[in-house]
Short mmCIF file of C-alpha atoms in Angstrom, two decimals:
data_model
loop_
_atom_site.label_atom_id
_atom_site.label_comp_id
_atom_site.label_asym_id
_atom_site.label_seq_id
_atom_site.Cartn_x
_atom_site.Cartn_y
_atom_site.Cartn_z
CA MET A 1 -132.86 24.50 -7.07
CA PRO A 2 -134.54 27.31 -8.65
CA GLN A 3 -133.13 29.34 -10.38
CA ASN A 4 -133.02 32.96 -8.23
CA GLU A 5 -131.93 31.43 -5.61
CA PRO A 6 -127.91 31.93 -4.87
CA THR A 7 -125.56 29.32 -5.02
CA PHE A 8 -124.21 28.80 -1.32
CA ALA A 9 -120.47 30.14 -3.32
CA GLU A 10 -122.61 33.04 -4.65
CA LEU A 11 -123.94 33.39 -1.26
CA LEU A 12 -120.38 33.35 0.35
CA SER A 13 -118.94 35.95 -2.66
CA ALA A 14 -121.73 38.37 -1.49
CA THR A 15 -120.80 37.73 2.43
CA GLU A 16 -118.39 41.13 3.60
CA HIS A 17 -118.55 40.08 7.71
CA SER A 18 -119.67 36.76 8.98
CA ALA A 19 -121.03 33.51 8.30
CA VAL A 20 -122.16 31.46 10.50
CA HIS A 21 -123.30 28.12 10.36
CA LEU A 22 -125.47 25.90 13.41
CA GLU A 23 -124.83 21.98 12.55
CA MET A 24 -127.34 20.21 15.45
CA ARG A 25 -128.54 16.73 13.47
CA ASP A 26 -125.85 13.18 14.97
CA THR A 27 -126.15 12.00 11.76
CA TYR A 28 -126.30 13.28 8.44
CA ALA A 29 -125.90 10.82 4.72
CA VAL A 30 -125.64 14.17 2.22
CA THR A 31 -125.08 11.93 -1.22
CA GLN A 32 -121.41 13.90 -1.69
CA GLU A 33 -120.17 12.21 1.60
CA THR A 34 -120.98 8.71 0.88
CA GLU A 35 -117.46 7.20 0.38
CA ALA A 36 -115.32 9.81 2.27
CA PHE A 37 -117.61 7.59 4.90
CA ALA A 38 -117.59 4.95 4.06
CA ALA A 39 -113.51 4.90 4.12
CA TRP A 40 -112.61 6.35 7.32
CA ARG A 41 -115.55 3.26 8.07
CA ASP A 42 -112.52 1.13 6.96
CA GLY A 43 -109.69 3.40 8.79
CA PHE A 44 -109.01 6.17 6.61
CA ARG A 45 -108.04 8.92 8.16
CA TYR A 46 -106.45 12.32 6.51
CA ASP A 47 -103.23 13.22 7.33
CA PRO A 48 -102.89 16.41 8.27
CA VAL A 49 -99.48 16.71 7.29
CA ASP A 50 -99.79 15.95 3.38
CA ARG A 51 -101.93 18.87 3.10
CA ALA A 52 -102.87 17.32 -1.07
CA SER A 53 -104.73 14.89 -0.06
CA TRP A 54 -107.42 16.72 2.15
CA TRP A 55 -107.87 20.25 0.59
CA ARG A 56 -110.86 20.53 -1.73
CA PRO A 57 -112.72 22.97 -3.80
CA PHE A 58 -114.77 23.73 -0.17
CA LEU A 59 -112.25 24.94 1.32
CA ASP A 60 -110.84 27.72 -1.29
CA LEU A 61 -114.14 28.21 -0.85
CA ILE A 62 -113.65 29.61 2.84
CA SER A 63 -110.10 30.44 2.46
CA GLU A 64 -111.13 33.14 0.03
CA THR A 65 -114.02 34.27 2.16
CA VAL A 66 -111.68 34.63 5.55
CA ASN A 67 -108.51 35.78 3.27
CA ARG A 68 -111.60 38.88 2.81
CA GLY A 69 -111.63 39.52 6.59
CA VAL A 70 -114.97 37.30 6.39
CA VAL A 71 -115.27 35.59 9.75
CA VAL A 72 -116.95 31.96 9.29
CA ARG A 73 -117.43 29.91 12.11
CA ARG A 74 -119.56 26.78 13.07
CA ALA A 75 -120.81 25.08 15.44
CA ARG A 76 -122.72 21.40 16.08
CA ILE A 77 -124.82 20.62 18.53
CA VAL A 78 -124.13 16.81 19.30
CA SER A 79 -125.36 14.18 21.38
CA GLU A 80 -123.19 13.00 23.87
CA PRO A 81 -121.69 9.86 23.27
CA VAL A 82 -121.48 11.27 20.25
CA THR A 83 -123.15 8.95 16.86
CA GLU A 84 -120.18 6.90 14.01
CA TYR A 85 -121.36 10.17 12.18
CA ILE A 86 -120.21 12.34 14.94
CA ARG A 87 -116.31 11.09 15.26
CA TYR A 88 -116.20 10.45 10.76
CA GLU A 89 -117.20 14.80 10.66
CA HIS A 90 -114.70 15.37 14.16
CA SER A 91 -112.30 13.29 12.84
CA GLY A 92 -112.28 15.86 9.63
CA THR A 93 -112.40 19.16 11.20
CA PHE A 94 -109.06 19.87 11.13
CA THR A 95 -109.66 20.55 7.34
CA ASN A 96 -111.97 23.32 7.56
CA VAL A 97 -109.57 24.97 10.82
CA ALA A 98 -106.65 25.06 8.07
CA ALA A 99 -108.99 27.02 5.84
CA GLY A 100 -109.96 29.60 8.62
CA GLU A 101 -112.88 28.18 9.22
CA GLN A 102 -113.46 28.91 13.84
CA VAL A 103 -115.75 25.51 14.86
CA ARG A 104 -117.31 25.60 17.97
CA TRP A 105 -118.74 22.04 19.35
CA LEU A 106 -121.95 22.06 22.12
CA PRO A 107 -123.15 18.51 24.66
CA ARG A 108 -126.76 18.77 23.41
CA ARG A 109 -127.39 18.72 27.18
CA LEU A 110 -125.97 21.60 28.31
CA ALA A 111 -128.57 23.15 24.66
CA SER A 112 -131.22 22.78 26.74
CA ASP A 113 -132.45 26.32 27.59
CA ILE A 114 -131.76 28.11 24.38
CA ALA A 115 -134.32 28.84 21.35
CA LEU A 116 -133.07 26.81 18.80
CA PRO A 117 -135.13 26.90 14.73
CA GLY A 118 -136.35 23.62 13.01
CA ASN A 119 -133.65 23.19 11.55
CA ASP A 120 -129.66 23.46 10.18
CA PHE A 121 -128.46 26.85 8.81
CA TRP A 122 -126.38 29.00 7.49
CA LEU A 123 -126.28 32.92 8.70
CA PHE A 124 -125.05 35.27 5.88
CA ASP A 125 -124.08 39.32 7.73
CA GLY A 126 -127.30 38.61 9.92
CA ARG A 127 -129.12 39.51 7.20
CA LEU A 128 -129.73 36.18 5.20
CA VAL A 129 -130.57 32.61 6.88
CA ARG A 130 -130.33 29.62 4.92
CA PHE A 131 -132.18 26.88 5.62
CA HIS A 132 -131.44 23.42 5.43
CA HIS A 133 -133.77 20.71 5.69
CA PHE A 134 -133.71 16.68 5.43
CA THR A 135 -135.17 13.94 5.98
CA GLY A 136 -135.25 12.07 8.66
CA ASP A 137 -132.02 9.86 8.19
CA GLY A 138 -129.75 12.89 7.24
CA ALA A 139 -130.88 13.21 3.27
CA TRP A 140 -130.59 17.38 1.97
CA THR A 141 -134.10 17.04 0.70
CA ALA A 142 -134.35 21.65 0.45
CA ASP A 143 -133.18 24.85 1.10
CA THR A 144 -134.93 27.16 2.00
CA PHE A 145 -134.23 31.48 2.82
CA ASP A 146 -135.76 33.29 5.29
CA THR A 147 -134.47 37.80 5.41
CA GLU A 148 -137.39 38.24 8.17
CA PRO A 149 -136.05 40.17 10.41
CA ALA A 150 -137.92 37.53 13.85
CA VAL A 151 -135.92 35.00 12.03
CA VAL A 152 -133.36 36.05 11.65
CA LYS A 153 -132.47 37.46 15.50
CA LEU A 154 -133.87 33.96 16.85
CA CYS A 155 -131.11 32.11 14.11
CA ALA A 156 -128.62 35.01 15.34
CA SER A 157 -129.52 34.31 19.19
CA ALA A 158 -129.51 30.65 18.72
CA PHE A 159 -125.58 30.31 16.31
CA GLU A 160 -124.48 33.45 19.22
CA THR A 161 -125.85 31.36 23.14
CA VAL A 162 -124.74 28.01 21.43
CA TRP A 163 -121.18 30.15 19.81
CA GLU A 164 -120.72 31.07 24.36
CA ARG A 165 -121.30 27.43 25.61
CA ALA A 166 -119.47 25.58 23.40
CA THR A 167 -115.90 24.12 23.28
CA PRO A 168 -112.92 24.48 20.97
CA HIS A 169 -112.73 21.97 18.51
CA ASP A 170 -109.57 21.48 19.65
CA ARG A 171 -110.18 20.96 22.76
CA TYR A 172 -113.14 18.92 21.88
CA THR A 173 -112.48 15.37 22.19
CA VAL A 174 -115.07 12.20 21.46
#
C-alpha cells in the first residue's frame, strides 16, 4: 500500500457517522483466513460462550467505532445455494454482530435490478469509498479510493437498496 493511503483502522478512526460494507463475492481466498477456513472445514466452530477464543483485534476496532456512535453495517449478496465459503462466513458472523456490526444477507436473485458497482467496497460517512479488488480466484490484489460524487452516490444507493431488501443475520439461514 502506498504511504499516503490510510489504513482501515485510520479510516474507521476518522469516521464520524457511518461505515457500510458491501460484499458481493461467493468466495474469497484472502491469506489471513486460510488457517481459519481450513479449521472450519475440519469441523471447528467458534463457541459463542467462549468470547476470549474468537475475539480479535478487528472486533475491537469495530466495537470501539460503534461505541463512539458510528453505525457500522455490512451487507452480503450471495448466490443460493450458498458456497462452502459463504457457509464459513455465516457461521462466524455472530462475532461481528457481538462487536456491534449490523449484518444482512441478500440472495443474488433479488439483486438483479440493483445498479451495483463492480467491486466490494466500504463507504465511510457517505464521502469516501474504499474499493477492494480481487483475482478471479478470490485473492485480494489491491484497494483503491474514490471521492467522486457520482461514484459515492452509486455506492450509497446500491448499499441502501441491498440493505432494505436483505435479511438480518439472525434470520438468514444457509
